[in-house]
XYZ file of C-alpha atoms in Angstrom:
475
model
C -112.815 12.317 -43.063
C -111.702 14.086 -46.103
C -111.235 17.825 -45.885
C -113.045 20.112 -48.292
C -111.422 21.338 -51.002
C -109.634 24.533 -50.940
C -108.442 26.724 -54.008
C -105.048 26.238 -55.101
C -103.272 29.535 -54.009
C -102.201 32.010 -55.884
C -99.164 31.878 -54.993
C -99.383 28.393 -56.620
C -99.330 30.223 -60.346
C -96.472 31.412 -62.226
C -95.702 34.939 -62.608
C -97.330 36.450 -65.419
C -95.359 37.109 -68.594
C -93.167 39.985 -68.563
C -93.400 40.713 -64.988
C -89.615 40.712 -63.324
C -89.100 37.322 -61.720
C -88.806 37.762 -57.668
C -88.475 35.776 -54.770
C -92.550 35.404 -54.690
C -92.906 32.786 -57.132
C -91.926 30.909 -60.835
C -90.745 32.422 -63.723
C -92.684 32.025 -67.187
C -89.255 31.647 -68.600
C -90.379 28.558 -70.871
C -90.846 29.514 -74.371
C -93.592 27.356 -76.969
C -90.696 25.528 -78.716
C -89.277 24.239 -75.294
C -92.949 23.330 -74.346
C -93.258 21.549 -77.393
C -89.796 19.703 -77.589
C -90.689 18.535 -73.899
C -94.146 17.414 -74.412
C -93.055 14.836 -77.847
C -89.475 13.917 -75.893
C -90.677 13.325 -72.644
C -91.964 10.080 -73.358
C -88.950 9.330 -74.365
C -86.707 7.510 -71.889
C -83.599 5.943 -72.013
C -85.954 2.572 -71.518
C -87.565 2.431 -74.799
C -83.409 2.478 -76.033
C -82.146 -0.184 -72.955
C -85.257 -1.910 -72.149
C -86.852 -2.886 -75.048
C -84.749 -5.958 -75.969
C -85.479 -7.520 -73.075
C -89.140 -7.181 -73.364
C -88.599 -8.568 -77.121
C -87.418 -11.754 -75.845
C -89.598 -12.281 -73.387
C -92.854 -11.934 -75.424
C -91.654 -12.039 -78.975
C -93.438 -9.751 -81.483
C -96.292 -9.800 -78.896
C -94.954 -6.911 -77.458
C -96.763 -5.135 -79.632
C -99.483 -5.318 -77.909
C -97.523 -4.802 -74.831
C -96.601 -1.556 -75.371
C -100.005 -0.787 -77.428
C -101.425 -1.609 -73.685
C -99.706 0.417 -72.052
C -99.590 3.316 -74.243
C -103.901 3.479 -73.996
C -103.177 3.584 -70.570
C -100.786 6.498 -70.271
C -102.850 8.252 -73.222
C -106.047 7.730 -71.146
C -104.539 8.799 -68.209
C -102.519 11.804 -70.228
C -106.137 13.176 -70.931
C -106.957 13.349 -67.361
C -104.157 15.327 -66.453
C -104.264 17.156 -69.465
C -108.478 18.440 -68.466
C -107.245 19.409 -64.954
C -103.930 21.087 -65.922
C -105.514 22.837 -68.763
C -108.221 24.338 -65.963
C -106.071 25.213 -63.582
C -102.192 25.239 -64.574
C -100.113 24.604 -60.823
C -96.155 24.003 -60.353
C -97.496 20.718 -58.543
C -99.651 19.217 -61.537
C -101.476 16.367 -59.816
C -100.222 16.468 -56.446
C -101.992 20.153 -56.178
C -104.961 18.424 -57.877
C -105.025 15.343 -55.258
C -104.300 18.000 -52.341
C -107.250 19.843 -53.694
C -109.616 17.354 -54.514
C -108.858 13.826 -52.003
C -107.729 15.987 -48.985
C -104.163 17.352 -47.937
C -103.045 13.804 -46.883
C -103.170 12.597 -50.651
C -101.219 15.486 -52.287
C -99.095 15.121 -49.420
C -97.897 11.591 -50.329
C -98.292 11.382 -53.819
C -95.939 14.394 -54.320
C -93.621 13.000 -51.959
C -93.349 9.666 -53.720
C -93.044 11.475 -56.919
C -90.142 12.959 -56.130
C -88.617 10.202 -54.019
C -88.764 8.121 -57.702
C -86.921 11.131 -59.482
C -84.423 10.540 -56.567
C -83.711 7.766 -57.378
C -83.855 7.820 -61.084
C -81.062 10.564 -60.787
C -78.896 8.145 -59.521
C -79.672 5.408 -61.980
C -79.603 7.799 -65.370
C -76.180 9.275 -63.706
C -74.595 5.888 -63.504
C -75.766 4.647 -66.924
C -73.993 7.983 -68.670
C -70.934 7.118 -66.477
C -70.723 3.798 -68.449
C -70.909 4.789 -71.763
C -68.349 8.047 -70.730
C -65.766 5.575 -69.074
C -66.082 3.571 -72.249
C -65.174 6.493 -74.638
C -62.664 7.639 -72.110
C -61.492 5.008 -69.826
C -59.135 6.867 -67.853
C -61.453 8.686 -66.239
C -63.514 6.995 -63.414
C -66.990 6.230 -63.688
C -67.680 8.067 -60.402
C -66.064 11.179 -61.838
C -67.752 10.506 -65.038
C -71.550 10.575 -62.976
C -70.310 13.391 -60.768
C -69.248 15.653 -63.729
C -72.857 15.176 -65.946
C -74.616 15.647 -62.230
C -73.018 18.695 -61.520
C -73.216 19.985 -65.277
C -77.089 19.711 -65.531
C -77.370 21.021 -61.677
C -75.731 24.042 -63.123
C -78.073 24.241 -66.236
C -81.081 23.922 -63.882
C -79.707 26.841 -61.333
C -79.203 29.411 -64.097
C -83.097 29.864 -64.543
C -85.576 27.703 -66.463
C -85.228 28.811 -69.524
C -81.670 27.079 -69.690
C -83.616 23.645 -68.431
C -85.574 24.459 -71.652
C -83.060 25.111 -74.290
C -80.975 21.833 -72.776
C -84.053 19.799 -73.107
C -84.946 21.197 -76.449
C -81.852 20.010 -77.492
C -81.773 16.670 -75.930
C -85.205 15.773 -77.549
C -84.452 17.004 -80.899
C -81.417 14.549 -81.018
C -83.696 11.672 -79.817
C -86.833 12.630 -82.171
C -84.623 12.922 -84.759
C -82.920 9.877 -84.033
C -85.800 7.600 -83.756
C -87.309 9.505 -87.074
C -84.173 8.197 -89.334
C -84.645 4.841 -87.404
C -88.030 4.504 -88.526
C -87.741 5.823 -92.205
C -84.778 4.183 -92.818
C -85.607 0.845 -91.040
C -88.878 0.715 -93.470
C -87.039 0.984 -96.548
C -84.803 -1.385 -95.530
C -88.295 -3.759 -94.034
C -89.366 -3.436 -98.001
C -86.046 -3.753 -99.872
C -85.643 -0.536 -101.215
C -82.940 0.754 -99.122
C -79.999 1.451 -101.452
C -76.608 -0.933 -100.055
C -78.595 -2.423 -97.238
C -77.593 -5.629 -95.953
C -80.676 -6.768 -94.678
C -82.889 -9.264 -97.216
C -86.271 -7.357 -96.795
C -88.267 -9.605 -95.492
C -91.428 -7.539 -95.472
C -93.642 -8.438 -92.736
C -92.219 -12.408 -92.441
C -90.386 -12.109 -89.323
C -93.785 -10.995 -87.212
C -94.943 -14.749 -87.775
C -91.695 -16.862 -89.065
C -90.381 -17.702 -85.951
C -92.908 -19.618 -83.923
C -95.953 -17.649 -85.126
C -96.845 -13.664 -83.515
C -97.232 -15.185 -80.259
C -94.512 -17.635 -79.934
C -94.807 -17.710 -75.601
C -98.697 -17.736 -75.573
C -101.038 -15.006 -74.468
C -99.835 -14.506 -70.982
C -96.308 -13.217 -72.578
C -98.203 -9.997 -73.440
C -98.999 -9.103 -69.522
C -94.820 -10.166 -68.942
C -94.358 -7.648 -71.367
C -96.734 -4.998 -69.881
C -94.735 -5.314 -66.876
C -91.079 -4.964 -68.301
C -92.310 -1.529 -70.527
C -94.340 0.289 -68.188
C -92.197 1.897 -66.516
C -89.780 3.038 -69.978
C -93.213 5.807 -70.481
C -92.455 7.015 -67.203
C -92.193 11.112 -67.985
C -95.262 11.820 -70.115
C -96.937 14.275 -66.906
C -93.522 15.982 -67.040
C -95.009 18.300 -69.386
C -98.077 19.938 -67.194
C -95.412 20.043 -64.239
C -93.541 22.383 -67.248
C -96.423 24.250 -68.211
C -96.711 26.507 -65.255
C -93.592 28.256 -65.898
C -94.556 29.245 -69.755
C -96.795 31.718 -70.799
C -99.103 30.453 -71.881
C -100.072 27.337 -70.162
C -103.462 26.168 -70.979
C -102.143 26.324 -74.987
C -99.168 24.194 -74.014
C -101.099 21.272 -72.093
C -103.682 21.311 -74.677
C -101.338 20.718 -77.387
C -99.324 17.910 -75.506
C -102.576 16.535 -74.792
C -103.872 16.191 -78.226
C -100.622 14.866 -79.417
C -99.622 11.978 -76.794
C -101.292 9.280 -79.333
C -99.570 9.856 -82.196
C -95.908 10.391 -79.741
C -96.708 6.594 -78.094
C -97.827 5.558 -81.423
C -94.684 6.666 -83.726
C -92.095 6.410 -81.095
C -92.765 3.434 -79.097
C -95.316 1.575 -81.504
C -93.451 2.464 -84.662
C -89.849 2.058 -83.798
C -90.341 -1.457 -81.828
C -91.947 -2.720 -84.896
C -89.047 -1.633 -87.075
C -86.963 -4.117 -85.323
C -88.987 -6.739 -85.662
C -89.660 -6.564 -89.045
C -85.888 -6.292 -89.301
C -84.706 -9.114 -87.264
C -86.131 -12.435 -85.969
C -87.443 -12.020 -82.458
C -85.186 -14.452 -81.195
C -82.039 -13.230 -82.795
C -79.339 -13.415 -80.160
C -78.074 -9.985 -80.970
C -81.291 -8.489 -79.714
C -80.386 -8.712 -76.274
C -76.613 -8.927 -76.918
C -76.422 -5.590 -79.025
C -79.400 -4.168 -78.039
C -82.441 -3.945 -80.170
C -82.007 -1.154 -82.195
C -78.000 -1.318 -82.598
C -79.004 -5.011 -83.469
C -81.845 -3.448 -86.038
C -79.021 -1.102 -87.381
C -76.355 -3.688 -88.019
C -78.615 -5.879 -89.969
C -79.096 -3.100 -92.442
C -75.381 -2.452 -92.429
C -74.914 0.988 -91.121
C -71.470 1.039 -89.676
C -70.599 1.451 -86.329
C -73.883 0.897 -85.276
C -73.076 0.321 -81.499
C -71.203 3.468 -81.330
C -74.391 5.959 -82.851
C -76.819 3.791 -80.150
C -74.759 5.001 -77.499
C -74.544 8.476 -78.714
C -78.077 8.557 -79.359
C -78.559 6.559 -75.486
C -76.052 9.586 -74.262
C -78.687 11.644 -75.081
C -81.740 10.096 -73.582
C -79.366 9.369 -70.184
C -78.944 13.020 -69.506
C -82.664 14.382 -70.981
C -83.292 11.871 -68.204
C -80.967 13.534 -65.729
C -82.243 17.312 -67.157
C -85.826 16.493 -66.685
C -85.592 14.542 -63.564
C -83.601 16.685 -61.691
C -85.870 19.742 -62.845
C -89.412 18.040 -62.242
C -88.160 16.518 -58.534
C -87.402 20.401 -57.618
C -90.661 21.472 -59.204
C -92.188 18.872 -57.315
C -90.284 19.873 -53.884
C -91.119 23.595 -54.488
C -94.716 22.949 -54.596
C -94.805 20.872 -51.489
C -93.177 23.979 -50.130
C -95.797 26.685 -51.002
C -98.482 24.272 -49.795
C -97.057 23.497 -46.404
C -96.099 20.341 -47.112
C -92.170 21.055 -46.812
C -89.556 22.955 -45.459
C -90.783 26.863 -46.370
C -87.201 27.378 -47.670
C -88.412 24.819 -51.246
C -90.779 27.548 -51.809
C -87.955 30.065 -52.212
C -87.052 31.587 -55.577
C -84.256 33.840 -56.319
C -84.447 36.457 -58.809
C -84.481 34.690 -61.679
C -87.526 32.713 -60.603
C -85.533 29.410 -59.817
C -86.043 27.311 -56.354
C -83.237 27.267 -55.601
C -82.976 25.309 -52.207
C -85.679 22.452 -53.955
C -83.136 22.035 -56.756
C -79.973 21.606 -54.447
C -81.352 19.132 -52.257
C -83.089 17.031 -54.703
C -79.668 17.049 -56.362
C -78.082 16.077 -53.032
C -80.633 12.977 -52.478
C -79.462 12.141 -56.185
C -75.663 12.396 -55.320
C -76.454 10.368 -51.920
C -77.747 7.964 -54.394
C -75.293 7.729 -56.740
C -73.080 7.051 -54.051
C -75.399 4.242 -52.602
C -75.027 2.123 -56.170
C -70.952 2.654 -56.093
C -70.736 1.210 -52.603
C -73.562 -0.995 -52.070
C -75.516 -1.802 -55.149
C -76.969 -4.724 -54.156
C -78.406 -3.722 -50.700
C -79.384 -0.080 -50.375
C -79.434 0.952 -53.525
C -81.665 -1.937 -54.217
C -83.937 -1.055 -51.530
C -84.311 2.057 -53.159
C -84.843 1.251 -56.848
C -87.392 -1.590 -55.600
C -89.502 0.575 -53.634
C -89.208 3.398 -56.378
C -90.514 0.636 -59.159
C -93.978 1.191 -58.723
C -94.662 5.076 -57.743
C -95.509 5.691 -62.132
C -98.861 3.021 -61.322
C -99.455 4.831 -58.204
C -99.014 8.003 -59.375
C -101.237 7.459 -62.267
C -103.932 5.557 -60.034
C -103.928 8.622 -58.168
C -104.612 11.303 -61.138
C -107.608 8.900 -62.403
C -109.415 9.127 -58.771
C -108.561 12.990 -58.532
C -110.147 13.507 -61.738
C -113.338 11.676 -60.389
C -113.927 14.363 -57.926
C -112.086 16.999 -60.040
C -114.618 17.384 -62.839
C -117.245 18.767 -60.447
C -115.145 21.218 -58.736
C -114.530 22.649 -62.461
C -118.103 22.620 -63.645
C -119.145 24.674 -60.041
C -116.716 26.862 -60.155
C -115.234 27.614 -64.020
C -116.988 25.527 -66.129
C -115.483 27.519 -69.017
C -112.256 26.168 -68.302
C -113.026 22.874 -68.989
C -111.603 23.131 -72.730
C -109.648 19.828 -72.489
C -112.330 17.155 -71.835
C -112.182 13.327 -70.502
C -113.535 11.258 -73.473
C -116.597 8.873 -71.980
C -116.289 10.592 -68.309
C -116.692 8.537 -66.047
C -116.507 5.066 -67.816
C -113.290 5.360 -69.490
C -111.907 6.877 -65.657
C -113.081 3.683 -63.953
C -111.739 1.472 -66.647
C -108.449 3.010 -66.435
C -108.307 2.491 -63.020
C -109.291 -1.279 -63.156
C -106.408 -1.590 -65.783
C -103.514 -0.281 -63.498
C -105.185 -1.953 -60.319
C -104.974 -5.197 -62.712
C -101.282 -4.329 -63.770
C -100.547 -3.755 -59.624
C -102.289 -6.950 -58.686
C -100.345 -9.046 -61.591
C -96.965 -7.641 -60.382
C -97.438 -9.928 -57.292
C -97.462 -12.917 -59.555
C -94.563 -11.962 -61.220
C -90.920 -12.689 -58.931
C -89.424 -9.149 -59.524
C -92.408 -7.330 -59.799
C -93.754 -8.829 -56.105
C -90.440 -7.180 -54.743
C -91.414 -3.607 -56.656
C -95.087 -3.494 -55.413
C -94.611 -4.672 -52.218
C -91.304 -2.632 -51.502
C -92.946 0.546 -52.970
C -96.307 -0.420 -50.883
C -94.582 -0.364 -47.698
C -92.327 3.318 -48.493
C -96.068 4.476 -49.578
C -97.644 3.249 -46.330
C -95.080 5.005 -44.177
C -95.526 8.063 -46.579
C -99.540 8.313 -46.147
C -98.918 7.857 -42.209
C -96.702 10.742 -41.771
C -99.577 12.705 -43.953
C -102.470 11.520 -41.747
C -100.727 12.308 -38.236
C -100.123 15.926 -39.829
C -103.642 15.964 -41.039
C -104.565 14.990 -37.438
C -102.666 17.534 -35.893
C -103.406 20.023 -38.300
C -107.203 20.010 -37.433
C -106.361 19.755 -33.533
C -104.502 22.783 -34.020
C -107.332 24.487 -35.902
């Protein structure tokens, strides 16, 4: 039986502005630009760069409606977060919500799993700079090359949060920029107006000209869904972020409001560049890469060498922002019980400091797991890791069920970000990812993902139950 809910501590709140930061709790060291630079970059990943090729030739300008899928998901379930956050801002965003709401067992588990898939996307992100480093500098090693950017943005992270924030304002500007000029530039180039360009302007031809808009059938558009899901992994990063600015209702409002046009201009808008660009089935898509492939059609040189740059980029906002929301995540766990006291721990600058240095040390364990045996444990790890982004959004759509009612009883004038169509659109959100979940199992890599990330969540809910159980013998 479900507990009842309990307030989310006090404790649980950043300090308020202007107060010095102490070892009792967060410091509002996040200013609005870095808020806002977080909330239209987060949804950003290296994926949309690395992944979206491969999606490309799998369902051909179909993935479209792929990503225009998945994108109403994550904006329905952005809205959902963005109602509860903007109620009642916490360091643990939705875990402190499902604590509150489903019972101690679910915030438990879900923030657990959360930050076991930061983990492990440490270790992934690290390794993907390394590459690109070793190539511009090849006689350093790629292991010193994912140690060095590891330790650099552990660094950046320790000094306090408002260095996390000026790093990440950074990193997003270069990407927001970058995928701007890609879009601009690709659609004058898409009509024929582009001054030198080498590509013929083809208008809209190559959406149909190659075996019509759906050239693998219908069911390519669910293959799709499943190879681009996971590349909009990040959006929630923002509400985790919130809590240590000063003004945090403002912040998730505003990120709220804006996720559809983000999804629709980054992810929407620059896929379709390409395609009007390029046939779908041009081999350089997946050879090149799908905007370097984009870019040398037009005839910008060294095309390969600015995508890598601009991929740099995304690989350590990756690193910043995973390494910072895994130790946000870990810190809340901390003041709610849920893990070692010492998480809970800030020093006086406000930062948590013993979250930060053992997600990092999970992350370098990782690392170390892909040099030595990549296709066994490190495996293991990125399979069972593949499907926490469903579960974690399945989980904020049930919390916000139940969450809507502890809002109205106790501060209904806090409700000023709203659900549109509560409950109907809730329920249909959560019939879309169960669908997503149950169509993984058809699918031969996906199967491995759902059921390897079924099993760690199994174990993960067990351990919360039997401390649930001895929790109320104790009481």
């Amino acid at each position: 039986m479900t507990s009842l809910p309990t307030p989310i501590k006090e404790d649980d709140k950043p300090s308020e502005p202007g107060n010095p930061p102490s070892a009792e709790g967060l410091q509002a060291g996040l200013k609005n630009r870095h808020l806002s630079m977080i909330a239209i970059g987060g949804v950003i990943g290296a994926g949309l760069f690395v992944g979206s090729g491969s999606g490309i030739a799998a369902a051909g300008p179909a993935i479209l409606l792929s990503y225009a899928l998945v994108g109403l998901m994550v904006v329905l379930v952005m809205r959902m977060l963005g109602e509860m956050a903007a109620a009642q801002p916490a360091s643990g965003s939705f875990s402190a919500y499902a604590d509150r709401a489903l019972g101690r067992w679910a915030g438990f588990s879900i923030g657990w799993l959360y930050w076991f898939f930061w983990v492990v996307v440490l270790a992934v992100e690290a390794t993907a700079g390394a590459v690109i480093l070793e190539g511009w500098v090849p006689a350093v090693p790629q292991w010193a090359w994912a140690l060095t950017v590891m330790v650099v943005l552990t660094a950046t992270n320790l000094v306090s949060v408002a260095s996390y924030g000026e790093f990440e304002f950074w990193f997003a500007g270069i990407k927001v920029v970058a995928i701007g000029a890609f879009v601009v530039i690709g659609l004058l180039a898409v009509f024929g107006v582009l001054p030198g360009s080498d590509n013929p302007g083809a208008g809209f031809a190559h959406l149909t000209d190659s075996g019509g808009f759906l050239p693998k059938g219908p069911g390519a558009i669910l293959t799709g869904v499943l190879m681009v899901v996971f590349s909009f992994m990040g959006s929630e990063i923002v509400t985790l972020a919130a809590g240590e600015s000063s003004d945090p209702r403002r912040a998730v409002s505003k990120a709220t409001n804006s996720v559809i046009w983000r999804i629709a201009v980054f992810y929407l808008g620059s896929v379709f560049v390409v395609l009007t660009l390029l046939p779908w089935d041009d081999p350089s898509i997946v050879k090149d890469g799908s905007y370097a492939a984009a870019l040398n059609s037009i005839g910008i040189p060294h095309a390969g060498q600015v995508m890598n740059v601009i991929v740099l980029t995304a690989v350590l906002s990756c690193l910043n922002s995973g390494l910072y929301t895994a130790s946000r995540m870990a810190f809340s766990l901390g003041r709610r019980g849920d893990a070692p006291r010492a998480f809970a721990r800030t020093n006086a600058r406000g930062v948590p400091r013993a979250a930060i240095l053992s997600s990092v040390l999970f992350g370098f364990v990782a690392v170390f797991f892909n040099y030595e045996w990549p296709d066994t444990v490190f495996a293991f790890l990125l399979n069972s890791s593949g499907a926490v982004a469903l579960f974690v959004w399945l989980v904020i759509c049930c919390t916000q069920l139940r969450m809507r009612g502890i809002i109205l009883r106790e501060a209904p004038e806090k409700l000023v970000v709203r659900m549109w169509l509560f409950p109907y659109l809730t329920w249909a959100t959560i019939a879309m990812i169960s669908f997503v979940l149950v169509y993984m199992l058809t699918d031969d890599a996906g199967r491995d993902q759902v059921l390897l990330s079924l099993l760690v969540a199994a174990l993960v809910v067990a351990v919360a139950l039997v401390r649930d159980s001895r929790r109320r013998r104790t009481a």
